[in-house]
Coordinates of C-alpha atoms and ligand atoms in Angstrom, one line a residue:
Chain T
M1063 CA 19.7 31.1 -9.3
P1064 CA 22.2 31.8 -6.5
D1065 CA 23.8 28.8 -5.0
A1066 CA 25.0 30.3 -1.8
S1067 CA 23.3 27.9 0.6
G1068 CA 23.3 24.2 0.6
P1069 CA 26.3 21.9 0.8
D1070 CA 28.8 21.4 -2.1
A1071 CA 27.3 19.2 -4.8
S1072 CA 30.4 17.1 -5.2
G1073 CA 31.2 14.3 -2.8
P1074 CA 29.0 12.5 -0.2
A1075 CA 26.8 14.5 2.1
Q1076 CA 28.2 15.3 5.5
S1077 CA 26.1 14.7 8.6
D1078 CA 26.3 18.2 9.9
Q1079 CA 25.1 19.5 6.5
F1080 CA 21.9 17.5 6.1
A1081 CA 19.6 20.2 7.3
Q1082 CA 21.1 22.6 4.7
M1083 CA 19.9 20.3 2.0
V1084 CA 16.6 22.2 2.4
D1085 CA 17.2 25.6 1.0
D1086 CA 14.4 27.4 2.8
R1087 CA 14.2 31.0 1.7
A1088 CA 10.4 31.1 1.3
S1089 CA 10.4 34.8 2.3
E1090 CA 12.4 35.5 -0.9
G1091 CA 10.1 33.2 -2.9
Q1092 CA 12.5 30.3 -2.9
F1093 CA 12.1 26.8 -1.4
R1094 CA 14.1 23.9 -2.9
I1095 CA 15.7 20.7 -1.8
D1096 CA 19.0 19.1 -2.7
R1097 CA 18.2 16.0 -4.7
R1098 CA 21.1 14.1 -3.0
M1099 CA 18.6 13.5 -0.2
Y1100 CA 16.9 11.0 -2.4
D1101 CA 19.8 8.7 -3.0
D1102 CA 22.6 9.3 -0.6
E1103 CA 23.2 6.4 1.8
A1104 CA 24.6 8.6 4.6
V1105 CA 21.4 10.6 4.5
F1106 CA 19.4 7.4 4.6
E1107 CA 21.3 6.1 7.7
A1108 CA 20.7 9.4 9.5
E1109 CA 17.0 9.4 8.5
M1110 CA 16.6 6.0 10.1
E1111 CA 18.1 7.2 13.3
R1112 CA 16.8 10.7 13.5
I1113 CA 13.3 10.3 11.9
F1114 CA 12.2 6.7 11.9
E1115 CA 13.7 5.6 15.2
A1116 CA 13.1 9.0 16.9
T1117 CA 9.4 9.9 16.2
W1118 CA 6.1 8.1 16.4
M1119 CA 5.6 5.3 13.8
Y1120 CA 2.4 3.6 12.9
V1121 CA 2.6 -0.1 13.6
A1122 CA -0.8 -1.7 13.5
H1123 CA -4.5 -1.3 13.9
E1124 CA -6.2 -2.5 17.0
S1125 CA -8.6 -4.7 15.0
Q1126 CA -5.6 -6.8 13.9
I1127 CA -4.8 -7.9 17.5
P1128 CA -8.2 -8.1 19.2
N1129 CA -7.4 -10.9 21.8
A1130 CA -4.9 -11.4 24.6
G1131 CA -1.7 -12.9 23.1
D1132 CA -2.4 -11.6 19.5
Y1133 CA 0.7 -10.2 18.0
I1134 CA 2.1 -8.5 14.9
W1135 CA 5.8 -8.5 14.0
T1136 CA 6.8 -5.5 12.1
E1137 CA 9.6 -3.0 11.7
V1138 CA 10.1 0.4 13.3
G1139 CA 12.9 2.0 11.2
R1140 CA 15.4 -0.8 10.9
Q1141 CA 14.4 -2.6 14.1
P1142 CA 12.1 -5.7 14.3
V1143 CA 9.4 -5.2 16.9
I1144 CA 6.5 -7.3 18.3
I1145 CA 3.3 -5.4 19.0
N1146 CA 1.0 -7.5 21.1
R1147 CA -2.1 -7.5 23.3
L1148 CA -1.4 -8.4 26.9
D1149 CA -3.6 -10.3 29.3
D1150 CA -5.0 -7.1 30.8
G1151 CA -6.1 -6.0 27.3
S1152 CA -3.5 -3.3 26.9
V1153 CA -1.2 -3.0 23.9
S1154 CA 2.5 -3.3 24.3
G1155 CA 5.7 -3.9 22.4
V1156 CA 9.1 -5.5 22.7
I1157 CA 12.0 -5.6 20.3
N1158 CA 11.7 -8.9 18.4
A1159 CA 15.1 -10.2 19.4
C1160 CA 15.8 -12.9 22.0
S1161 CA 17.8 -11.7 25.0
H1162 CA 20.1 -14.7 24.6
R1163 CA 21.6 -14.5 21.1
G1164 CA 19.1 -12.3 19.3
A1165 CA 17.0 -14.7 17.3
L1166 CA 13.5 -13.5 16.2
L1167 CA 10.9 -14.8 18.6
T1168 CA 8.0 -15.2 16.2
A1169 CA 7.7 -17.6 13.3
N1170 CA 4.9 -15.7 11.6
R1171 CA 4.1 -12.1 10.8
Q1172 CA 1.0 -12.3 12.9
G1173 CA -0.4 -14.8 15.3
N1174 CA -1.4 -15.6 18.9
A1175 CA 1.2 -16.5 21.6
R1176 CA 0.6 -16.1 25.3
V1177 CA 4.3 -16.9 25.8
L1178 CA 7.1 -16.4 23.3
V1179 CA 9.3 -19.4 23.1
C1180 CA 12.6 -18.8 21.3
R1181 CA 13.1 -21.4 18.5
Y1182 CA 16.9 -21.4 18.9
H1183 CA 17.7 -22.5 22.4
G1184 CA 14.2 -22.5 24.0
W1185 CA 14.3 -19.5 26.4
T1186 CA 10.7 -18.5 27.1
F1187 CA 9.2 -15.1 27.8
K1188 CA 5.8 -13.8 28.8
S1189 CA 4.3 -11.6 26.0
S1190 CA 5.1 -8.6 28.3
G1191 CA 8.8 -9.6 27.8
E1192 CA 9.4 -11.2 31.2
C1193 CA 11.9 -14.1 31.0
I1194 CA 10.3 -17.1 32.6
R1195 CA 12.4 -20.0 31.5
I1196 CA 16.1 -20.6 30.7
K1197 CA 16.7 -24.1 29.3
D1198 CA 18.8 -26.2 31.7
E1199 CA 18.9 -23.3 34.1
A1200 CA 20.4 -25.3 37.0
A1201 CA 23.3 -26.6 34.8
G1202 CA 24.1 -23.2 33.4
F1203 CA 23.7 -21.3 36.7
P1204 CA 24.4 -23.7 39.6
N1205 CA 24.4 -20.8 42.0
G1206 CA 21.0 -19.4 40.8
V1207 CA 20.2 -16.6 38.4
D1208 CA 18.0 -13.5 38.4
K1209 CA 16.0 -14.2 35.2
S1210 CA 14.8 -10.6 35.1
C1211 CA 18.2 -9.7 33.9
Y1212 CA 17.2 -11.5 30.7
N1213 CA 13.9 -9.9 30.1
L1214 CA 13.2 -8.8 26.5
T1215 CA 13.8 -5.1 25.6
P1216 CA 10.6 -3.1 25.7
V1217 CA 9.6 -0.7 22.9
P1218 CA 9.9 2.5 24.9
R1219 CA 6.5 4.0 23.9
V1220 CA 3.4 2.4 22.5
E1221 CA 0.1 4.3 22.3
S1222 CA -3.1 4.2 20.4
Y1223 CA -5.2 6.9 18.9
K1224 CA -8.7 5.8 17.8
G1225 CA -7.5 2.2 17.1
F1226 CA -4.4 3.3 15.3
I1227 CA -1.3 2.0 17.2
F1228 CA 1.9 3.9 17.1
A1229 CA 5.3 3.0 18.6
C1230 CA 8.3 5.2 19.3
L1231 CA 11.8 4.1 20.0
N1232 CA 12.7 7.4 21.6
P1233 CA 11.8 7.7 25.2
D1234 CA 12.1 11.5 25.1
A1235 CA 9.8 12.1 22.2
P1236 CA 6.7 14.3 22.8
T1237 CA 3.4 12.5 23.5
L1238 CA 1.5 10.9 20.7
T1239 CA -1.2 13.6 21.1
E1240 CA 1.4 16.4 20.6
H1241 CA 2.9 14.5 17.7
L1242 CA -0.5 14.0 15.9
A1243 CA -1.4 17.7 16.5
E1244 CA -4.0 18.9 14.0
T1245 CA -4.3 15.6 12.2
R1246 CA -6.6 14.3 14.8
P1247 CA -9.9 15.7 13.4
F1248 CA -9.0 14.1 10.1
I1249 CA -8.1 10.7 11.6
D1250 CA -11.5 10.9 13.3
M1251 CA -13.2 11.3 9.9
L1252 CA -12.0 7.8 9.1
A1253 CA -12.1 6.3 12.6
D1254 CA -15.7 7.4 13.4
Q1255 CA -17.3 6.0 10.3
S1256 CA -19.1 3.3 12.3
P1257 CA -20.4 3.3 15.8
E1258 CA -19.0 -0.3 16.1
G1259 CA -15.5 0.9 15.1
M1260 CA -13.3 0.2 12.1
E1261 CA -11.7 -3.0 11.0
V1262 CA -8.7 -3.9 8.8
L1263 CA -9.9 -6.5 6.3
P1264 CA -8.0 -9.8 5.9
G1265 CA -5.1 -9.9 3.4
S1266 CA -2.5 -7.3 2.6
A1267 CA -0.4 -6.5 -0.4
A1268 CA 3.1 -5.2 -0.5
Y1269 CA 5.1 -3.8 -3.3
V1270 CA 8.7 -2.6 -3.6
V1271 CA 9.4 0.5 -5.6
D1272 CA 12.9 1.4 -6.5
C1273 CA 12.7 4.9 -5.3
N1274 CA 13.5 6.9 -2.1
W1275 CA 10.8 6.8 0.6
K1276 CA 10.4 10.5 0.3
L1277 CA 9.2 10.3 -3.3
Q1278 CA 6.5 7.9 -2.1
V1279 CA 5.6 10.2 0.7
E1280 CA 5.3 13.1 -1.7
N1281 CA 3.3 11.1 -4.2
G1282 CA 0.6 10.1 -1.8
V1283 CA -0.4 13.8 -1.3
D1284 CA 0.5 15.0 -4.8
G1285 CA -2.7 16.2 -6.4
Y1286 CA -0.7 17.6 -9.3
H1287 CA 0.0 14.2 -11.0
V1288 CA -3.5 12.9 -10.7
G1289 CA -4.8 14.4 -13.9
V1290 CA -1.7 13.3 -15.8
V1291 CA -0.6 9.9 -14.5
H1292 CA -4.1 8.8 -13.8
R1293 CA -5.8 10.2 -16.9
N1294 CA -5.9 6.6 -18.3
F1295 CA -7.6 5.4 -15.1
A1296 CA -10.2 8.1 -15.3
Q1297 CA -10.8 7.3 -19.0
T1298 CA -11.1 3.6 -18.3
V1299 CA -13.6 3.9 -15.4
R1300 CA -15.6 6.5 -17.2
R1301 CA -16.1 4.1 -20.1
R1302 CA -17.0 1.3 -17.6
N1303 CA -19.5 3.6 -15.9
E1304 CA -21.1 4.3 -19.2
I1305 CA -21.2 0.6 -20.4
N1306 CA -22.7 -0.5 -17.1
G1307 CA -25.0 2.5 -16.6
A1308 CA -23.5 2.5 -13.2
S1309 CA -25.1 4.4 -10.3
G1310 CA -24.9 4.5 -6.5
M1311 CA -22.1 2.6 -5.0
K1312 CA -21.4 0.8 -8.3
L1313 CA -20.3 4.1 -9.8
T1314 CA -16.6 5.0 -9.7
E1315 CA -16.5 8.6 -8.8
N1316 CA -13.8 10.5 -10.7
A1317 CA -14.4 14.3 -10.5
R1318 CA -11.0 14.9 -9.0
F1319 CA -9.3 13.9 -12.2
D1320 CA -10.6 17.0 -14.0
P1321 CA -8.9 20.2 -12.8
G1322 CA -11.4 22.8 -11.6
A1323 CA -14.4 20.4 -11.7
V1324 CA -14.8 20.3 -7.9
E1325 CA -13.5 22.3 -4.9
T1326 CA -10.2 21.1 -3.6
A1327 CA -7.6 22.3 -1.0
C1328 CA -4.5 21.3 0.9
Y1329 CA -3.4 22.0 4.5
D1330 CA -0.1 21.9 6.1
L1331 CA -1.0 20.4 9.5
G1332 CA 2.3 20.9 11.3
N1333 CA 5.0 18.3 12.3
G1334 CA 5.3 17.4 8.6
H1335 CA 1.8 16.1 8.4
N1336 CA -0.6 17.3 5.8
I1337 CA -3.8 16.6 3.9
I1338 CA -5.2 17.2 0.4
W1339 CA -8.9 16.9 -0.2
S1340 CA -11.3 17.2 -3.1
D1341 CA -15.1 17.3 -3.2
R1342 CA -16.7 14.1 -4.5
G1343 CA -18.7 14.7 -7.7
A1344 CA -21.1 12.0 -6.5
P1345 CA -21.1 11.4 -2.7
E1346 CA -23.6 8.6 -3.2
A1347 CA -20.9 6.6 -4.8
A1348 CA -19.0 6.4 -1.5
P1349 CA -19.6 3.0 0.3
L1350 CA -20.1 5.0 3.5
Y1351 CA -23.2 6.8 2.0
E1352 CA -25.5 4.1 3.3
A1353 CA -24.5 4.7 6.9
K1354 CA -26.0 8.2 7.1
D1355 CA -28.7 7.4 9.6
K1356 CA -26.2 5.6 11.9
V1357 CA -23.3 8.0 11.6
L1358 CA -24.7 11.5 11.0
P1359 CA -26.4 11.8 14.5
E1360 CA -23.1 10.8 16.1
V1361 CA -20.8 13.2 14.3
G1362 CA -23.0 16.1 13.2
Q1363 CA -23.7 17.6 9.8
E1364 CA -20.4 19.4 9.2
K1365 CA -18.2 16.4 10.0
W1366 CA -20.5 14.1 8.0
D1367 CA -20.3 16.3 5.0
W1368 CA -16.5 16.1 5.2
M1369 CA -16.6 12.3 5.7
V1370 CA -18.9 11.5 2.8
G1371 CA -18.6 14.5 0.6
R1372 CA -14.8 14.9 0.4
G1373 CA -12.1 12.5 -0.7
R1374 CA -9.1 12.9 1.6
N1375 CA -5.4 11.9 1.5
L1376 CA -4.0 12.3 4.9
L1377 CA -0.2 12.0 5.5
L1378 CA 1.0 11.3 9.1
Y1379 CA 4.6 12.2 8.7
P1380 CA 6.9 10.5 8.0
N1381 CA 5.3 7.3 6.6
L1382 CA 1.6 6.7 7.0
F1383 CA -1.2 7.5 4.7
L1384 CA -4.9 7.3 5.6
M1385 CA -6.7 7.5 2.3
D1386 CA -10.4 8.0 2.0
Q1387 CA -10.9 8.3 -1.8
S1388 CA -13.1 5.9 -3.8
S1389 CA -12.1 3.3 -1.2
T1390 CA -10.4 3.4 2.2
Q1391 CA -6.7 2.5 2.6
I1392 CA -4.0 2.3 5.2
R1393 CA -0.7 2.8 3.3
I1394 CA 2.6 2.3 5.1
I1395 CA 5.8 3.5 3.5
Q1396 CA 8.8 1.4 4.8
P1397 CA 12.2 2.5 3.6
L1398 CA 14.5 -0.4 2.6
S1399 CA 17.5 1.6 1.4
A1400 CA 18.1 5.1 -0.1
S1401 CA 16.7 3.9 -3.4
S1402 CA 14.3 1.2 -2.5
T1403 CA 11.0 1.4 -0.6
E1404 CA 8.4 -1.1 0.4
V1405 CA 4.8 0.0 0.4
R1406 CA 2.3 -2.2 2.4
V1407 CA -1.4 -1.6 2.0
Y1408 CA -4.5 -2.6 3.8
C1409 CA -8.2 -2.0 3.3
I1410 CA -9.9 -0.5 6.4
A1411 CA -13.7 -0.5 6.6
P1412 CA -16.5 0.3 9.0
K1413 CA -17.6 -2.7 11.0
G1414 CA -21.2 -3.7 10.2
E1415 CA -21.4 -2.2 6.7
S1416 CA -23.7 -4.0 4.2
V1417 CA -22.3 -6.7 1.9
Q1418 CA -23.0 -4.4 -1.0
A1419 CA -20.9 -1.6 0.5
R1420 CA -18.1 -4.0 1.5
T1421 CA -18.1 -5.4 -2.0
A1422 CA -18.0 -1.9 -3.6
R1423 CA -15.2 -0.8 -1.2
L1424 CA -13.1 -3.8 -2.1
N1425 CA -13.8 -3.4 -5.9
K1426 CA -12.7 0.2 -5.8
F1427 CA -9.7 -0.7 -3.6
R1428 CA -8.4 -3.2 -6.1
D1429 CA -9.1 -0.8 -9.0
F1430 CA -6.9 2.0 -7.6
F1431 CA -4.8 1.0 -4.6
L1432 CA -2.9 -2.1 -5.7
T1433 CA 0.2 -2.7 -7.8
S1434 CA -2.0 -5.2 -9.7
G1435 CA -4.7 -2.5 -10.3
L1436 CA -5.4 0.3 -12.8
A1437 CA -3.5 3.2 -11.2
T1438 CA -0.8 2.3 -8.7
P1439 CA 1.5 0.7 -11.3
D1440 CA 1.6 4.0 -13.1
D1441 CA 2.7 5.8 -9.9
S1442 CA 5.3 3.2 -9.2
V1443 CA 7.0 3.5 -12.6
A1444 CA 6.8 7.3 -12.6
L1445 CA 8.6 7.3 -9.2
E1446 CA 11.2 4.9 -10.5
D1447 CA 11.8 7.3 -13.4
T1448 CA 12.1 10.1 -10.9
Q1449 CA 14.6 8.2 -8.8
A1450 CA 16.7 7.6 -12.0
G1451 CA 16.5 11.3 -12.8
V1452 CA 17.5 12.6 -9.4
G1453 CA 20.8 10.8 -9.9
G1454 CA 21.7 13.5 -12.3
R1455 CA 24.0 15.4 -10.0
L1456 CA 24.4 18.6 -12.1
A1457 CA 20.6 19.1 -11.9
K1458 CA 20.8 19.7 -8.2
W1459 CA 17.6 21.2 -6.9
S1460 CA 13.9 20.3 -6.8
P1461 CA 11.8 23.5 -6.3
F1462 CA 8.6 23.5 -4.2
E1463 CA 7.5 26.9 -5.1
R1464 CA 4.1 26.6 -6.9
G1465 CA 1.4 28.3 -5.0
Q1466 CA 3.3 30.8 -2.8
A1467 CA 1.2 33.7 -3.9
T1468 CA -2.1 32.1 -2.9
E1469 CA -1.0 30.5 0.4
I1470 CA -3.1 31.4 3.5
K1471 CA -1.3 31.3 6.9
G1472 CA -3.6 29.3 9.1
P1473 CA -7.1 27.9 8.3
D1474 CA -9.2 28.6 5.2
A1475 CA -13.0 28.9 5.5
H1476 CA -13.6 25.1 5.3
A1477 CA -11.1 24.3 8.1
R1478 CA -12.5 27.1 10.2
L1479 CA -16.0 25.4 10.1
L1480 CA -14.5 22.5 12.0
N1481 CA -12.2 24.5 14.2
I1482 CA -9.1 23.0 12.6
N1483 CA -6.0 25.0 12.6
P1484 CA -3.6 24.2 9.8
V1485 CA -0.2 26.0 9.7
A1486 CA -1.1 27.0 6.1
S1487 CA -3.9 26.4 3.6
N1488 CA -4.0 26.6 -0.1
T1489 CA -6.3 25.9 -3.0
P1490 CA -6.4 24.1 -5.4
W1491 CA -5.1 20.9 -3.7
D1492 CA -2.1 20.5 -6.0
L1493 CA -0.2 23.5 -4.8
E1494 CA 3.1 22.9 -3.1
T1495 CA 2.5 24.5 0.3
I1496 CA 2.2 21.1 2.0
F1497 CA 5.7 20.0 0.8
V1498 CA 7.3 23.0 2.4
G1499 CA 5.9 21.8 5.7
Q1500 CA 7.1 18.2 5.0
Y1501 CA 10.7 19.3 4.2
R1502 CA 10.8 21.8 7.0
R1503 CA 10.0 19.0 9.4
W1504 CA 12.7 16.8 7.7
A1505 CA 15.3 19.5 8.2
E1506 CA 14.3 20.0 11.8
L1507 CA 14.6 16.3 12.6
M1508 CA 17.8 15.9 10.5
A1509 CA 19.6 18.8 12.1
A1510 CA 22.8 17.4 13.6
R1511 CA 22.5 16.8 17.3
T1512 CA 25.1 18.0 19.7
Chain B
M738 CA -3.0 -46.7 -12.6
S739 CA -5.4 -47.8 -15.3
L740 CA -4.6 -47.7 -19.0
V741 CA -4.8 -44.4 -20.7
T742 CA -7.6 -44.2 -23.3
D743 CA -7.5 -42.3 -26.6
A744 CA -10.3 -40.1 -25.3
E745 CA -8.2 -39.0 -22.4
I746 CA -5.3 -38.2 -24.6
R747 CA -7.5 -36.2 -26.9
L748 CA -8.9 -34.3 -24.0
Q749 CA -5.5 -33.6 -22.5
Y750 CA -4.3 -32.3 -25.8
E751 CA -7.3 -30.1 -26.3
V752 CA -6.9 -28.6 -22.8
E753 CA -3.2 -28.0 -23.2
R754 CA -3.7 -26.4 -26.6
L755 CA -6.1 -23.8 -25.1
I756 CA -3.9 -23.1 -22.1
F757 CA -0.8 -22.8 -24.2
R758 CA -2.6 -20.6 -26.7
E759 CA -3.6 -18.2 -23.9
A760 CA 0.1 -17.8 -22.9
Y761 CA 1.1 -17.3 -26.5
L762 CA -1.6 -14.6 -27.1
L763 CA -0.6 -12.7 -23.9
D764 CA 3.1 -12.9 -24.7
N765 CA 2.5 -11.6 -28.2
R766 CA 0.1 -8.9 -27.0
M767 CA -2.8 -10.2 -29.1
F768 CA -5.3 -9.1 -26.6
D769 CA -8.4 -9.2 -28.7
D770 CA -7.8 -12.8 -29.6
W771 CA -7.0 -13.4 -26.0
L772 CA -10.3 -12.0 -24.8
G773 CA -12.0 -14.4 -27.3
L774 CA -10.8 -17.4 -25.2
Y775 CA -13.1 -16.3 -22.3
L776 CA -16.8 -16.9 -21.9
E777 CA -18.8 -13.7 -21.3
D778 CA -19.5 -14.6 -17.6
A779 CA -16.0 -15.9 -17.0
E780 CA -14.6 -15.3 -13.5
Y781 CA -10.9 -14.2 -13.1
L782 CA -9.4 -14.3 -9.6
M783 CA -6.0 -13.7 -8.0
P784 CA -6.2 -13.7 -4.2
A785 CA -3.9 -12.0 -1.8
W786 CA -2.2 -14.0 0.9
I787 CA -3.8 -13.6 4.4
N788 CA -0.8 -15.0 6.1
E789 CA 2.2 -17.2 5.4
T790 CA 0.0 -20.2 4.5
T791 CA -3.5 -19.0 3.7
L792 CA -4.9 -17.5 0.6
A793 CA -7.9 -15.2 0.6
T794 CA -11.0 -17.1 -0.5
D795 CA -13.9 -14.5 -0.5
P796 CA -13.3 -11.6 -2.9
N797 CA -16.2 -9.6 -1.3
A798 CA -14.8 -9.8 2.2
E799 CA -11.0 -10.2 1.8
L800 CA -8.3 -8.7 -0.3
F801 CA -7.8 -10.0 -3.8
L802 CA -5.0 -8.7 -6.0
I803 CA -7.3 -9.1 -9.0
Y804 CA -10.9 -10.1 -9.1
F805 CA -13.3 -9.8 -12.0
P806 CA -16.7 -11.5 -11.7
T807 CA -17.2 -11.3 -15.5
K808 CA -15.1 -10.8 -18.6
A809 CA -15.8 -7.1 -18.5
G810 CA -12.9 -6.7 -16.1
L811 CA -10.5 -8.2 -18.6
D812 CA -11.9 -5.9 -21.2
D813 CA -11.1 -2.9 -19.0
R814 CA -7.5 -4.0 -18.7
V815 CA -7.1 -4.3 -22.4
Y816 CA -8.8 -0.9 -23.0
R817 CA -6.4 0.7 -20.5
I818 CA -3.3 -0.8 -22.1
N819 CA -4.6 0.3 -25.5
T820 CA -4.9 3.9 -24.4
R821 CA -1.1 3.9 -24.7
D822 CA -1.3 6.4 -21.8
S823 CA -0.4 4.2 -18.9
Y824 CA 3.0 5.0 -17.5
A825 CA 3.6 1.4 -16.5
S826 CA 2.4 -0.1 -19.7
A827 CA 4.3 2.1 -22.3
P828 CA 6.8 0.7 -23.1
M829 CA 5.4 -2.7 -22.0
P830 CA 7.8 -5.2 -20.4
R831 CA 8.6 -8.2 -22.5
S832 CA 7.3 -11.5 -21.1
A833 CA 7.4 -15.2 -21.7
H834 CA 5.0 -17.6 -20.0
V835 CA 6.1 -21.1 -19.3
I836 CA 3.4 -23.6 -18.3
G837 CA 3.8 -27.1 -17.2
N838 CA 2.3 -29.9 -15.1
V839 CA -1.0 -29.6 -16.8
L840 CA -3.3 -32.0 -14.9
I841 CA -7.0 -32.6 -15.5
L842 CA -8.5 -32.9 -12.0
G843 CA -12.1 -33.6 -12.7
G844 CA -15.2 -32.8 -14.7
D845 CA -16.4 -34.3 -17.9
Q846 CA -16.0 -33.7 -21.6
D847 CA -18.0 -30.5 -21.4
R848 CA -16.8 -29.0 -18.2
I849 CA -13.2 -29.6 -17.2
E850 CA -11.3 -28.7 -14.1
V851 CA -7.6 -28.2 -14.8
T852 CA -4.6 -27.2 -12.7
C853 CA -1.1 -26.3 -13.9
S854 CA 2.1 -24.5 -12.9
W855 CA 3.3 -21.3 -14.5
T856 CA 6.3 -19.0 -14.5
V857 CA 6.7 -15.7 -16.2
H858 CA 10.0 -14.4 -17.3
Q859 CA 9.9 -10.7 -17.8
Y860 CA 12.3 -8.0 -18.9
A861 CA 11.8 -4.3 -18.5
D862 CA 14.5 -1.8 -19.5
R863 CA 14.7 -0.1 -16.1
K864 CA 14.3 -3.2 -14.0
G865 CA 16.1 -5.9 -15.8
P866 CA 15.0 -9.5 -15.7
R867 CA 12.4 -10.7 -13.2
S868 CA 10.7 -14.1 -12.7
H869 CA 7.7 -15.1 -10.7
G870 CA 5.2 -17.9 -10.8
G871 CA 2.5 -19.9 -9.2
R872 CA -0.4 -22.1 -10.2
Y873 CA -3.4 -21.7 -12.5
D874 CA -6.7 -23.4 -11.7
Y875 CA -9.0 -23.3 -14.6
V876 CA -12.6 -24.4 -15.3
L877 CA -13.0 -24.9 -19.1
E878 CA -16.4 -25.3 -20.7
R879 CA -17.4 -26.6 -24.1
G880 CA -19.6 -24.4 -26.2
T881 CA -20.6 -24.4 -29.9
D882 CA -17.1 -23.2 -30.9
G883 CA -15.0 -25.4 -28.7
L884 CA -13.5 -25.1 -25.3
K885 CA -13.5 -21.7 -23.6
I886 CA -12.3 -20.4 -20.2
A887 CA -15.1 -20.2 -17.6
K888 CA -12.9 -19.5 -14.6
K889 CA -9.2 -18.8 -14.0
H890 CA -7.9 -18.7 -10.5
I891 CA -4.3 -17.6 -10.2
T892 CA -2.2 -18.5 -7.2
F893 CA 0.6 -16.0 -7.1
L894 CA 3.4 -17.2 -4.8
N895 CA 4.8 -13.9 -3.8
D896 CA 3.2 -11.6 -1.3
R897 CA 5.6 -8.9 -2.2
V898 CA 6.6 -7.9 -5.7
D899 CA 8.8 -5.1 -7.2
I900 CA 7.1 -4.9 -10.6
P901 CA 3.6 -3.9 -11.5
L902 CA 1.3 -6.9 -12.2
D903 CA -1.2 -7.0 -15.0
V904 CA -3.0 -9.6 -17.0
Y905 CA -0.1 -10.0 -19.4
N906 CA 2.5 -10.9 -16.7
V907 CA 0.7 -13.2 -14.3
Ligands
LIG1069 S1 18.8 -17.1 20.9 FE1 17.0 -17.4 22.0 S2 17.4 -18.9 23.4 FE2 19.3 -18.6 22.4
LIG1070 FE1 -1.0 8.5 -8.1

């Protein structure tokens, strides 16, 4: 293969060359990426700045902060932020750093605080960030002081879409709506599963995988590994289904593990976002199935068929997955370093579902979606092996070339039914069209700024 | 404190022998014998943390890391490991359980509530050594062939781990 494009493999990557690490010659049948992007610390630093601190990042679900004063402390890129609900019911955000010396303003990851009192020297702020108390103010400023000079630093942009709250540290970024683009119909398929709304269930789990964040982001929409890495999962639940004579919600549906057994496809949704889907072999196994009479009239037959009949892995680039497979999951990929990534997972569920459905949803969540389950450990270790392998500098390129011949520009017949306009579609779901979109977006964001 | 009776010493010994035996069987991958320590309707729970101080309590409404209402869930785990097809479980990490502070909290000769502390030292080739720990709360019941485990509740101190967790390393 010619090696004309892409930076020199020896030595650290240079910041003006990052975008060239994506060797995009799709018109000649070639699309490959330089594996240094998985373990180079200079690339990582630039990603934090140009991707994670420059585009919209998911921070919380509205159900986690229902009341005035409720807050969540999380990270956007490398920066600690507080996302909170103000007295007027709106959602807002400040950098979680005291304006005095920078101490964190929250003792807990979540809680309720109508005012934020710094635990270091006691300065006090409204949850909006307004500085309302400086300890011993008169002694420190005998001539008076304008406390508004010491307000907390606001997060430049905070917006919600259907309960999913996003923050953006870049005041010049496009609107959230523009950013989400064609993902919105697919977010709706999760958000609209109950007329009462959705809720994040109590408790979360986090696991650290020694791999680059992009390997996690590929893996969440990688249909190709499912029949290999999760073969033992399919075998285990198939045996369990047989022993229990399981039916209805108790059944663990597993048609997607057999290539060709059900219809599948993948869509590049633009801005790096994408989705893979596969028909469920047994829609009645979905915990949502019981809600037909409540939800179908609200959403119409076509959308209902998508909701209950199709398992979907939706990636909101760069780091959020909304999974609706055997169970429903919010999965946040938080990079820690070039070769270490935290994954934080939550179960999201329709408000008002029956105890049986909730139980089934949690059972299936634990089965597949946790690092203490029957499937996720196998992904984690496979990704750690991949991280070790990409360190082999002489093996420079990863190709994303499977499926070029069958790629459709624009929507396929299924997407057209819902008036959804992907950049590109392909079937089956495990073809690599979607990764081309991911890495084009990466190159676009990483292109050196002048 | 009152004087210790011989019956108490015998019961303490019997309880410890069972709990230590479980650790031995897990560390030596003798899973079929391990399953034999559990009653058919044994409950096995490892809740997630809801926040810094609170553990989940209701497995049907909150997140648990592991929850099996019966022994069938443990059987699934052993079956999966025995497929030799799980990326994370082949090769298996080496592990050593260390259990201490075994304290009988209540019950009678036939149904005993026990708490103890545990740590697991683990070594996997790619990761190197790891240690983690917590508490076990057991309910043990006496049947025709001696004491068996009716319930095991695992408090896992971390809310973030960098290794897969399975029945053999918690
Ligand atoms: S750092 Fe907050 S008051 Fe000093
Ligand atoms: Fe997977």
